CSV table of C-alpha atoms in Angstrom, one decimal:
chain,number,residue,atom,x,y,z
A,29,UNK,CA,0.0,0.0,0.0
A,30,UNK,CA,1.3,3.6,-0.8
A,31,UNK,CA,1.1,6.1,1.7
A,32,UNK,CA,1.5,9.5,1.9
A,33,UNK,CA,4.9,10.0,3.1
A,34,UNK,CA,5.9,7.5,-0.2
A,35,UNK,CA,4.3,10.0,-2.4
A,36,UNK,CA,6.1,12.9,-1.3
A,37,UNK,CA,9.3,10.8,-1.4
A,38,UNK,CA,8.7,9.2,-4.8
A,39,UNK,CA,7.8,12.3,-5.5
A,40,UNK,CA,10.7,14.9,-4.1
A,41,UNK,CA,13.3,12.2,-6.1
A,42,UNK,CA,11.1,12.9,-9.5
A,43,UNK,CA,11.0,16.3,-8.9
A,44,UNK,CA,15.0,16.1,-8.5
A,45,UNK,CA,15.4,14.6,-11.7
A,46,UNK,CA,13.0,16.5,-13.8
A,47,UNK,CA,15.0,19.7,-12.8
A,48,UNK,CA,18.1,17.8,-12.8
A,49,UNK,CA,17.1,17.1,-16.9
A,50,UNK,CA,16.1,20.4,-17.5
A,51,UNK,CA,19.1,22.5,-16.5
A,52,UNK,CA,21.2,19.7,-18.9
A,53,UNK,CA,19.1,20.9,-21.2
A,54,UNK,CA,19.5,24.4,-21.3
A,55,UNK,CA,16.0,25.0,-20.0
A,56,UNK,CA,17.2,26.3,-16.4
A,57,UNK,CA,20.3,28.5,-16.8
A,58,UNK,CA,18.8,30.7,-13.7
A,59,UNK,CA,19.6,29.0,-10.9
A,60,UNK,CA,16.4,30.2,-8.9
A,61,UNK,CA,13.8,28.7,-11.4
A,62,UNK,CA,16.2,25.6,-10.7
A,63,UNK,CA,15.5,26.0,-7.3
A,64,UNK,CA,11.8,26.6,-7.6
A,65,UNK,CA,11.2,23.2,-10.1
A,66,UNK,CA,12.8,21.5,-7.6
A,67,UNK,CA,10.7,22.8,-4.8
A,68,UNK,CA,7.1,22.9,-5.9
A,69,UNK,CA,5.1,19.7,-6.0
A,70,UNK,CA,3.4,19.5,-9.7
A,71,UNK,CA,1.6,16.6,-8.6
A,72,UNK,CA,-0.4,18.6,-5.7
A,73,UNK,CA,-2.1,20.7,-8.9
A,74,UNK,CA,-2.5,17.7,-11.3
A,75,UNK,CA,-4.8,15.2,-9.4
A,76,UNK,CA,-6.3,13.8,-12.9
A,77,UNK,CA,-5.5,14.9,-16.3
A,78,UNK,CA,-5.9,13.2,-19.9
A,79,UNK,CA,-2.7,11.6,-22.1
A,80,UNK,CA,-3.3,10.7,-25.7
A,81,UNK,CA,-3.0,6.8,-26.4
A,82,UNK,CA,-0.2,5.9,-28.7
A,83,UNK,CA,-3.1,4.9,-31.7
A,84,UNK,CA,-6.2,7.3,-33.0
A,85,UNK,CA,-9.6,5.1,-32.8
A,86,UNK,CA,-11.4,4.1,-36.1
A,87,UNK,CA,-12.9,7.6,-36.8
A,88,UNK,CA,-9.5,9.1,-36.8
A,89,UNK,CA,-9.9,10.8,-33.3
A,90,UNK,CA,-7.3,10.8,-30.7
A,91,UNK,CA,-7.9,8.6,-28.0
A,92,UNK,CA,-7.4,10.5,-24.4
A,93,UNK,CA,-6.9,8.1,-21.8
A,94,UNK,CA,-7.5,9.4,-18.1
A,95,UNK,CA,-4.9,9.0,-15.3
A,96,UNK,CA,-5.2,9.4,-11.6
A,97,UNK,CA,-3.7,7.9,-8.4
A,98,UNK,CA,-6.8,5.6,-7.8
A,99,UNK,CA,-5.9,4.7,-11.6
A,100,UNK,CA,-2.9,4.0,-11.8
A,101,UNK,CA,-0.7,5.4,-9.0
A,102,UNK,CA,2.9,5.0,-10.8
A,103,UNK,CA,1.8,6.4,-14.2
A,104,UNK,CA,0.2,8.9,-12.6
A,105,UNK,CA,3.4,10.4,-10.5
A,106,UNK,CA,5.9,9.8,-13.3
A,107,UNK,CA,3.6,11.4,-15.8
A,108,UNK,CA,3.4,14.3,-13.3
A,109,UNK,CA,7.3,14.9,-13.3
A,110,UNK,CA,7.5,14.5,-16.9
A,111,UNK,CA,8.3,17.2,-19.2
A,112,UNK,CA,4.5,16.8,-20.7
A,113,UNK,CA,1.4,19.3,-20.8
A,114,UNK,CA,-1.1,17.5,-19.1
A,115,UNK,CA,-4.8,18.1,-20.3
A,116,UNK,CA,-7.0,18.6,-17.4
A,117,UNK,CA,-10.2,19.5,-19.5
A,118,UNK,CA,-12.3,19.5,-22.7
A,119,UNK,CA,-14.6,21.6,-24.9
A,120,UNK,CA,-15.0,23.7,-21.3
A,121,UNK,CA,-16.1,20.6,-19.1
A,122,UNK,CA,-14.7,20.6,-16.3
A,123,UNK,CA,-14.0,16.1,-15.5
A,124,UNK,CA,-15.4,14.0,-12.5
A,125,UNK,CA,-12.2,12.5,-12.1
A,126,UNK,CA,-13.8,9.7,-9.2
A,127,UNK,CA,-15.8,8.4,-12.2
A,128,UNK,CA,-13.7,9.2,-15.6
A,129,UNK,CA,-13.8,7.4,-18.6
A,130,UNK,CA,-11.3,7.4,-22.3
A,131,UNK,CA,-12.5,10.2,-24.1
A,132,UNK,CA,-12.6,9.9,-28.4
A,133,UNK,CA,-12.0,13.7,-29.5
A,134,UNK,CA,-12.4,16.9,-28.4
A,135,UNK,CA,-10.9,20.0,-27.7
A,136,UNK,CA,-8.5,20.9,-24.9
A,137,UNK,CA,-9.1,24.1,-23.1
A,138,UNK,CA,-7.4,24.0,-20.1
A,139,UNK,CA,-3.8,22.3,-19.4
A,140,UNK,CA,-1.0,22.2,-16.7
A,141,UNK,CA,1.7,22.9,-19.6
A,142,UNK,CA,5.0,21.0,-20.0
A,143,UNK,CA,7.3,22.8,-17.0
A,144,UNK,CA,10.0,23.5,-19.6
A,145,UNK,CA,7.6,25.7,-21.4
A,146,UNK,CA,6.5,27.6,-18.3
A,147,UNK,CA,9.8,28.0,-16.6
A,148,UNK,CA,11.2,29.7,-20.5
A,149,UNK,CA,8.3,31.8,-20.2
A,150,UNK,CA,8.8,33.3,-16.8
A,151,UNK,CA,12.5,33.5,-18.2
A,152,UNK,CA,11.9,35.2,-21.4
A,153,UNK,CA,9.9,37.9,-19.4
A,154,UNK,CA,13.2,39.1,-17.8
A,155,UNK,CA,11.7,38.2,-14.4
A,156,UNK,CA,14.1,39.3,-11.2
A,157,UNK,CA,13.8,40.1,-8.0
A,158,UNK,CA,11.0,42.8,-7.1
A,159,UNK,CA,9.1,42.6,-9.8
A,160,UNK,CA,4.9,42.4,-9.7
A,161,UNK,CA,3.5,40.1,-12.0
A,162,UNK,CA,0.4,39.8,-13.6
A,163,UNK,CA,-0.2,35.9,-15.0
A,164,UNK,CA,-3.1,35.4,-17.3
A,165,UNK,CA,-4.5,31.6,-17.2
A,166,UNK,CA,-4.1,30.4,-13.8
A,167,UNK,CA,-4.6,27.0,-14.8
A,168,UNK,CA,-3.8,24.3,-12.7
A,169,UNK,CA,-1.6,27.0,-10.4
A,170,UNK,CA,1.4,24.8,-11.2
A,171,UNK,CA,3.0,27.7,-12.9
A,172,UNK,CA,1.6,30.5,-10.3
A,173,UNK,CA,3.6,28.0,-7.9
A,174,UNK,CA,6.4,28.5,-9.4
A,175,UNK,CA,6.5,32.4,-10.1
A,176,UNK,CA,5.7,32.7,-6.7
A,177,UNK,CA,8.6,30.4,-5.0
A,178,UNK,CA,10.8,32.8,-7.4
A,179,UNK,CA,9.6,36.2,-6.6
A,180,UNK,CA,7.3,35.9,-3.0
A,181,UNK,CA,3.8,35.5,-3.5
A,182,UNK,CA,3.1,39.0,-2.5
A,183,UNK,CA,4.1,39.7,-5.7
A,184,UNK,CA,2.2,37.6,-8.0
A,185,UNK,CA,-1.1,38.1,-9.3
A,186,UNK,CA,-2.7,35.3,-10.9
A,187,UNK,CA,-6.0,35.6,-13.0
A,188,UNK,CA,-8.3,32.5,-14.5
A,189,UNK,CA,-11.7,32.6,-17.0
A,190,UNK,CA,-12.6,29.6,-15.8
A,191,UNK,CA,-14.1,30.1,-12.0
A,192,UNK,CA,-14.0,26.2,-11.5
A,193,UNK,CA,-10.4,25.7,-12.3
A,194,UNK,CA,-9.3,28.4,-10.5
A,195,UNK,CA,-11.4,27.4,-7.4
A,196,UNK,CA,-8.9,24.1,-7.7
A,197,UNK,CA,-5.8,25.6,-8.6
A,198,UNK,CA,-6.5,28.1,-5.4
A,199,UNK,CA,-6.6,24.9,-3.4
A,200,UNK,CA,-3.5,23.4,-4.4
A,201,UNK,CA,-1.6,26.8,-4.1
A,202,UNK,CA,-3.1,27.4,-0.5
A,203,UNK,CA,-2.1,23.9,1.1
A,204,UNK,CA,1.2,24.3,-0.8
A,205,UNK,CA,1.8,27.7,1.7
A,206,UNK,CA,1.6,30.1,-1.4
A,207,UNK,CA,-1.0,33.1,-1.1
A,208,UNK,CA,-0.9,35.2,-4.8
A,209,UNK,CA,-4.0,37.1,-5.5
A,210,UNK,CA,-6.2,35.6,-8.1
A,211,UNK,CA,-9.1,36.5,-9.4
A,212,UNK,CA,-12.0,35.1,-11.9
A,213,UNK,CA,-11.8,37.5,-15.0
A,214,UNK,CA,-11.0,37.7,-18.5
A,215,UNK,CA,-7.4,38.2,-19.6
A,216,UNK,CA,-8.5,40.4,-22.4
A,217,UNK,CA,-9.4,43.2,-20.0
A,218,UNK,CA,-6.4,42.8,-17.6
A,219,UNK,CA,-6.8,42.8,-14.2
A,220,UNK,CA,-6.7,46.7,-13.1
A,221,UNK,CA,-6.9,46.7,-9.2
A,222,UNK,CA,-3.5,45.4,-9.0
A,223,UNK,CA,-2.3,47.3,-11.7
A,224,UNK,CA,0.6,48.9,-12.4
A,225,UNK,CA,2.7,45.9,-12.7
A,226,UNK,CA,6.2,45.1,-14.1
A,227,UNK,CA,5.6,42.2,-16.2
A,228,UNK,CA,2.3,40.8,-17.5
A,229,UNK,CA,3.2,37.0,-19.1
A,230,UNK,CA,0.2,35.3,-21.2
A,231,UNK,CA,-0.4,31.4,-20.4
A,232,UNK,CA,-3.4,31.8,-23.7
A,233,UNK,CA,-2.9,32.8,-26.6
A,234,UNK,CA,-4.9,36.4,-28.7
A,235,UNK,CA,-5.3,37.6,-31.9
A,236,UNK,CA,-4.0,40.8,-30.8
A,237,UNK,CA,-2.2,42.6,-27.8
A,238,UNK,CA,-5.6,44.0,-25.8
A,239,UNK,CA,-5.5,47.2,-25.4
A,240,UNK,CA,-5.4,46.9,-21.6
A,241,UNK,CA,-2.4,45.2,-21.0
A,242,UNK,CA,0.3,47.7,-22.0
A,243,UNK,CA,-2.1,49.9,-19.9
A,244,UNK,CA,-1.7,48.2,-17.1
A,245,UNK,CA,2.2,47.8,-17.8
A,246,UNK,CA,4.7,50.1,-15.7
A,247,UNK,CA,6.9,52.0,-18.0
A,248,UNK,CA,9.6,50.0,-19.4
A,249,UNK,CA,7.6,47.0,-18.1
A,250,UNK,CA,7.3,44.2,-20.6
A,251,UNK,CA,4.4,41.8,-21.7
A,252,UNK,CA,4.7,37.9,-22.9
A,253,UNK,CA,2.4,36.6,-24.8
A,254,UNK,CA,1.6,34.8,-27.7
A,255,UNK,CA,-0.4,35.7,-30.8
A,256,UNK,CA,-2.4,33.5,-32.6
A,257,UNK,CA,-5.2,33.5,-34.8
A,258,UNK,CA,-8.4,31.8,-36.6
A,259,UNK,CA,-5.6,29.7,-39.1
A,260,UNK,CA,-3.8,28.3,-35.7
A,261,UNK,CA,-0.9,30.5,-36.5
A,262,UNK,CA,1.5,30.8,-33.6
A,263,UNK,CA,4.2,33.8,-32.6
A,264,UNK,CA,5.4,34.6,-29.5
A,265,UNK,CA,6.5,38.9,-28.8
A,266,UNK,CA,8.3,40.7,-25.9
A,267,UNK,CA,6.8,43.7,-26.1
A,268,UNK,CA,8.5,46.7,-23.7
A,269,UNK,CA,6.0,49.3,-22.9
A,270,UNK,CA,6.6,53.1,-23.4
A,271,UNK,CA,3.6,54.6,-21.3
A,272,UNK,CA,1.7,56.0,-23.5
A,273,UNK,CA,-0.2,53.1,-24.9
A,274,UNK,CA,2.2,52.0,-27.0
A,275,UNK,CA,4.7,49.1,-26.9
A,276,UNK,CA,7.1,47.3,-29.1
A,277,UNK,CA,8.9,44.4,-29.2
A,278,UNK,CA,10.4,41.7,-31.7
A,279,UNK,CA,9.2,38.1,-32.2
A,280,UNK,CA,10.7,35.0,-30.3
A,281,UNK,CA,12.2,32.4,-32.1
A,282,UNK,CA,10.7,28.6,-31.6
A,283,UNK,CA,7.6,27.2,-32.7
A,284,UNK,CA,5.2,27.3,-29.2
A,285,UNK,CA,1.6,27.2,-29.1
A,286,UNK,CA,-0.9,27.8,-26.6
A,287,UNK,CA,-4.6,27.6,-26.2
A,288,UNK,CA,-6.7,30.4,-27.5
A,289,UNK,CA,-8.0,32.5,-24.9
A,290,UNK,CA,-12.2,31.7,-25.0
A,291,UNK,CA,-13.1,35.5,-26.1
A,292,UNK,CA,-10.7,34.9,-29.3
A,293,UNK,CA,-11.7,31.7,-30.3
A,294,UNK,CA,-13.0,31.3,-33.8
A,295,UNK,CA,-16.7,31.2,-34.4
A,296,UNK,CA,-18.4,28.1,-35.9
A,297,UNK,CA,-18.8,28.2,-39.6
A,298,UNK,CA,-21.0,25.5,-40.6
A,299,UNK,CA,-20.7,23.1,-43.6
A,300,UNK,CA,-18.2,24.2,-46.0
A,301,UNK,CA,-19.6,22.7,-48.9
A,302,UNK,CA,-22.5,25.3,-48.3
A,303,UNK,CA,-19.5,28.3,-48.9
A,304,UNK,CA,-18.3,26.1,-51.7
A,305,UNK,CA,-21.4,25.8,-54.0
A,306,UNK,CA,-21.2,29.7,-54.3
A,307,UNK,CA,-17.5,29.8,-55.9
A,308,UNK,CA,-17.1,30.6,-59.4
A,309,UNK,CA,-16.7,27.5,-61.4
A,310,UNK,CA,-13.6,28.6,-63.2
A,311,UNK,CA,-10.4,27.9,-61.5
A,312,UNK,CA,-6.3,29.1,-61.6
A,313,UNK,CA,-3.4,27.2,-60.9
A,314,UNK,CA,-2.2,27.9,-57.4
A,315,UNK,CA,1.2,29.8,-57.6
A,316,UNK,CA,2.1,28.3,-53.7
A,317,UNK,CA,0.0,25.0,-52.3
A,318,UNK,CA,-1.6,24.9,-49.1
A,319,UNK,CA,1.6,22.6,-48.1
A,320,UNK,CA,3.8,26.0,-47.4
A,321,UNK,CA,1.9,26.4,-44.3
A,322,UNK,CA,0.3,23.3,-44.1
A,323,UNK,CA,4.0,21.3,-43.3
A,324,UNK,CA,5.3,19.9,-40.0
A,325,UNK,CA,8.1,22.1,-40.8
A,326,UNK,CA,9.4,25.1,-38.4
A,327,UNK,CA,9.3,27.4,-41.5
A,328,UNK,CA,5.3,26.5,-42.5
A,329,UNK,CA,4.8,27.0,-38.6
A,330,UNK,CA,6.5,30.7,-38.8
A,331,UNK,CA,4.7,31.3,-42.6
A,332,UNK,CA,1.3,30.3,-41.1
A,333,UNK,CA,1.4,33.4,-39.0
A,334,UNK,CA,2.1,35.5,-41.5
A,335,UNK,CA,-0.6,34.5,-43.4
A,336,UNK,CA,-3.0,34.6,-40.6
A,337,UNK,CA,-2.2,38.1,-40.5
A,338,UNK,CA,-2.7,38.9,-44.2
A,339,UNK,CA,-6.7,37.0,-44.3
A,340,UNK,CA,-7.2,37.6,-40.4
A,341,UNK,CA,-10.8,36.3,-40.4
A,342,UNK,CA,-10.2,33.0,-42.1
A,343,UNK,CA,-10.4,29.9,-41.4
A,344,UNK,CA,-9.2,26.3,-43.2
A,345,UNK,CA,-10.4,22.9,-43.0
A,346,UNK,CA,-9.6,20.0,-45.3
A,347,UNK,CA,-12.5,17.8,-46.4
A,348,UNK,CA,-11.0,14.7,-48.7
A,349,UNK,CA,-8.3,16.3,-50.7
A,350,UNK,CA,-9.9,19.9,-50.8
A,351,UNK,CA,-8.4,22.6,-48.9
A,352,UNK,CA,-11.2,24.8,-47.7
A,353,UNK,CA,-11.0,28.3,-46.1
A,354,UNK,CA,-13.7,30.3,-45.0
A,355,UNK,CA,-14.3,33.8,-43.8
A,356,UNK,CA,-17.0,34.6,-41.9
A,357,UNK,CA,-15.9,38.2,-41.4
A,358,UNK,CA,-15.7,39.2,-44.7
A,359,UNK,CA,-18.1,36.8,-46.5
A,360,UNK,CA,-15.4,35.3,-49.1
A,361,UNK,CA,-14.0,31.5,-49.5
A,362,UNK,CA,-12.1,29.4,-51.3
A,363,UNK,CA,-11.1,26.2,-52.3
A,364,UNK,CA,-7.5,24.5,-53.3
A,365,UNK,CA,-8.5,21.2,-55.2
A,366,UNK,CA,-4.8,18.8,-56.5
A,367,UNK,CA,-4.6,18.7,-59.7
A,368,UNK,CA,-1.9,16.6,-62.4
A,369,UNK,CA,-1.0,20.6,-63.2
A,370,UNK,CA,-0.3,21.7,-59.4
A,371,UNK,CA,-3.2,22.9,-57.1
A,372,UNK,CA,-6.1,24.7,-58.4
A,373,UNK,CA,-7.9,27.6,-56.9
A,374,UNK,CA,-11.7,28.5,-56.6
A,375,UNK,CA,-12.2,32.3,-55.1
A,376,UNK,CA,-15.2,34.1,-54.2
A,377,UNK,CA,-16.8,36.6,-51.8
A,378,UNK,CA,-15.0,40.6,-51.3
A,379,UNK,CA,-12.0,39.3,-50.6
A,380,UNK,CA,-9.3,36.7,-52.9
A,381,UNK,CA,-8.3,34.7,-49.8
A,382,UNK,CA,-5.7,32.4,-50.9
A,383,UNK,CA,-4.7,35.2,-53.5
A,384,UNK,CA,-3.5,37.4,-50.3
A,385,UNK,CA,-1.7,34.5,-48.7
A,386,UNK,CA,0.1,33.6,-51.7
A,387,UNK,CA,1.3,37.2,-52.2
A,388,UNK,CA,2.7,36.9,-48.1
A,389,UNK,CA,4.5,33.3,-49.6
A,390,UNK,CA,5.8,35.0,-52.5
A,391,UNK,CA,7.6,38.2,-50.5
A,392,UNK,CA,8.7,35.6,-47.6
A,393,UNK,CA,11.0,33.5,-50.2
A,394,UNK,CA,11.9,36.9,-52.1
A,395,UNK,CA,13.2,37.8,-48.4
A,396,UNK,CA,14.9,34.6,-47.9
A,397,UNK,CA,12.5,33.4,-45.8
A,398,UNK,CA,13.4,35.7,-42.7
A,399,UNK,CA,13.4,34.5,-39.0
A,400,UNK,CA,10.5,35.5,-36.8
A,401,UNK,CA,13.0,37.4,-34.3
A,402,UNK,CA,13.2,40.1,-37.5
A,403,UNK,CA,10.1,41.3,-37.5
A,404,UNK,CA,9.3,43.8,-35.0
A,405,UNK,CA,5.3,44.3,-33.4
A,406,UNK,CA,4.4,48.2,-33.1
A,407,UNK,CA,1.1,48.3,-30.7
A,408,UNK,CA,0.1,51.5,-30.8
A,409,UNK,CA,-4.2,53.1,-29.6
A,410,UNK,CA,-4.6,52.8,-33.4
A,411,UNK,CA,-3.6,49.8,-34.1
A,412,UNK,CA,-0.8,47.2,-34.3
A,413,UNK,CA,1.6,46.3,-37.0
A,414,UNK,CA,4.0,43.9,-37.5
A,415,UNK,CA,7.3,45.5,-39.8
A,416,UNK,CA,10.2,43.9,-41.3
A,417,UNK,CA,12.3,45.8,-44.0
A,418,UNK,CA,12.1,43.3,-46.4
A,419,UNK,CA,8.4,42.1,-46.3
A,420,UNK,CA,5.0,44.7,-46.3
A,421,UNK,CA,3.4,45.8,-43.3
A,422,UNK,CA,0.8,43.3,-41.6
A,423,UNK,CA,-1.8,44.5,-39.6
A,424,UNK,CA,-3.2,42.1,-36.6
A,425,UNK,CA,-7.3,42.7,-36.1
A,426,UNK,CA,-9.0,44.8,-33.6
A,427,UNK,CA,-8.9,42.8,-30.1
């Protein structure tokens, strides 16, 4: 029989070799975010969570197997001291992990994310000593945890959408001695009664910086987060703020994703054979195929976004071997169909969608295909572009 005192020692010798792992990686160059993985218990924040099985069922959906301590106690811990994002919901719904079952499908919207991820955010928000901080996406608190080991939890503020999950991630962080303030609200507004702060780092992802956070930035303060968009394009930005409403920063290098925050998600769109039916019969030869940001490659991951940013309200979908993309925004569509001749292009509606993205493909490759940490984000009260000498100006939408 395990008892308690085992899991804390099972656990305190996986803890000690997850951070041991990470700093031979690179991941923990601080010392102090070494000391703080090796200090705060990730499995007191993860009591259940989902893992995909190694083979999608017969309808092509990955399989999510649950794991707990009644379940499986050894899995469980090690899976806990891995370097893994853990899924601890779906589509919203928050588990009944006593009674929890393999789940076919669905979408994740809430995760305790792998630690190296979280410990190079804090990082790459040029965190020290006497900082506030202002975390969006509480999450399972694992991450709150550790910012607050860092800094003191005096100066932490942690803030959560979801008033369920935060109620639990408040209960891990109390019995684990840490006191942030947290709160149930919205990242896109901020959280103003503890603003000014001196960093604000994003654990979701927006289509645009919200106008409140450089807002509630100290000047020369600096915001993490990551854009993303209706396409599932991905960039990360350090933005430094000037105090005026305006910040700027360049793009991070990597390819790191995170959930959408809910208020950005992207709408529904219905059947797209229904957009379909409304395209002009006559088709073009594609000059770029979907494949350019289609590609498990780290340069399709980087183009994507720069697409996204070009046809902002779009959305694709692939439906045999058509490549479908819809705007509900501005109305328009289009369709990529393979063809003996290359890809073949149906456009329709106010706005040439794939037309637009392959004139973004065509001035990435005439730049030599430029690393994201060239361009540089300008977030200003009228709106915010992304610049790189090479390339034209991209707009992001309104927040």
């Amino acid at each position: 029989m395990t008892t308690p005192a085992d899991v804390e020692s099972d656990a305190a010798r996986l803890r000690e070799a997850m951070a041991k792992a990470l700093a031979e990686a690179g991941v923990l160059a601080d010392s102090s975010w070494q000391a703080a993985v090796e200090t705060v218990p990730r499995h007191r924040f993860v009591p259940g969570f989902y893992l995909p099985a190694k083979a999608r069922d017969n309808n092509g959906l990955t399989v999510w197997e649950p794991v707990t301590a009644d379940l499986d106690h050894r899995r469980w811990l090690a899976a806990a001291y891995s370097d893994e994002t853990l899924i601890t919901q779906f589509d919203g719904d928050e588990p009944d992990w006593k009674n929890v079952a393999v789940r076919h499908g669905g979408a994740p919207t809430s995760s305790s994310t792998l630690p190296s991820l979280v410990v190079r955010m804090w990082a790459d928000a040029d965190i020290a000593e006497g900082h506030t901080v202002l975390e969006i996406g509480t999450g399972t608190g694992y991450s709150t945890a550790l910012a607050c080991e860092r800094l003191g939890s005096a100066a932490v503020t942690s803030i959560e959408v979801d008033g369920h999950r935060l109620d639990q991630a408040a209960r891990a962080l109390y019995e684990c001695g840490y006191t942030p303030t947290l709160a149930v609200a919205d990242g896109l507004y901020g959280y103003w009664p503890e603003a000014p702060v001196d960093r604000i780092v994003a654990a979701c992802s927006f289509r645009a910086v919200p106008p409140a956070l450089p807002a509630q930035t100290r000047p020369g303060g600096k915001i993490l987060l990551t854009l993303s968009g209706w396409l599932h394009g991905y960039a990360r930005v350090l933005l430094t703020v000037d105090g005026d409403g305006t910040a700027e920063g360049r793009l991070l290098p990597g390819t790191i994703s995170f959930m959408s925050a809910r208020t950005h998600a992207a709408p529904a769109f219905g059947n797209p054979a229904h957009w379909a039916a409304d395209l002009p019969a006559a088709a073009r030869r594609a000059e770029h195929g979907p494949e350019r940001i289609t590609a498990a490659t780290e340069s399709a991951f980087q183009l994507r976004f720069l697409a996204q940013c070009s046809v902002p309200g779009a959305q694709m979908t692939q439906v045999g071997e058509v490549m479908h993309l819809v705007d509900v925004v501005s109305r328009s569509a289009a369709t990529l169909t393979p063809g003996e001749d290359g890809w073949q292009v149906r456009e329709g509606g106010p706005v040439r969608l794939w037309e637009r993205i392959e004139k973004i493909i065509t001035a990435y490759d005439a730049a030599g295909r430029p690393d994201p940490t060239t361009f540089t984000l300008h977030v200003h009260p009228d709106g915010q572009h992304l610049r790189h000498p090479q390339m034209p100006n991209l707009s992001l939408p309104r927040p």
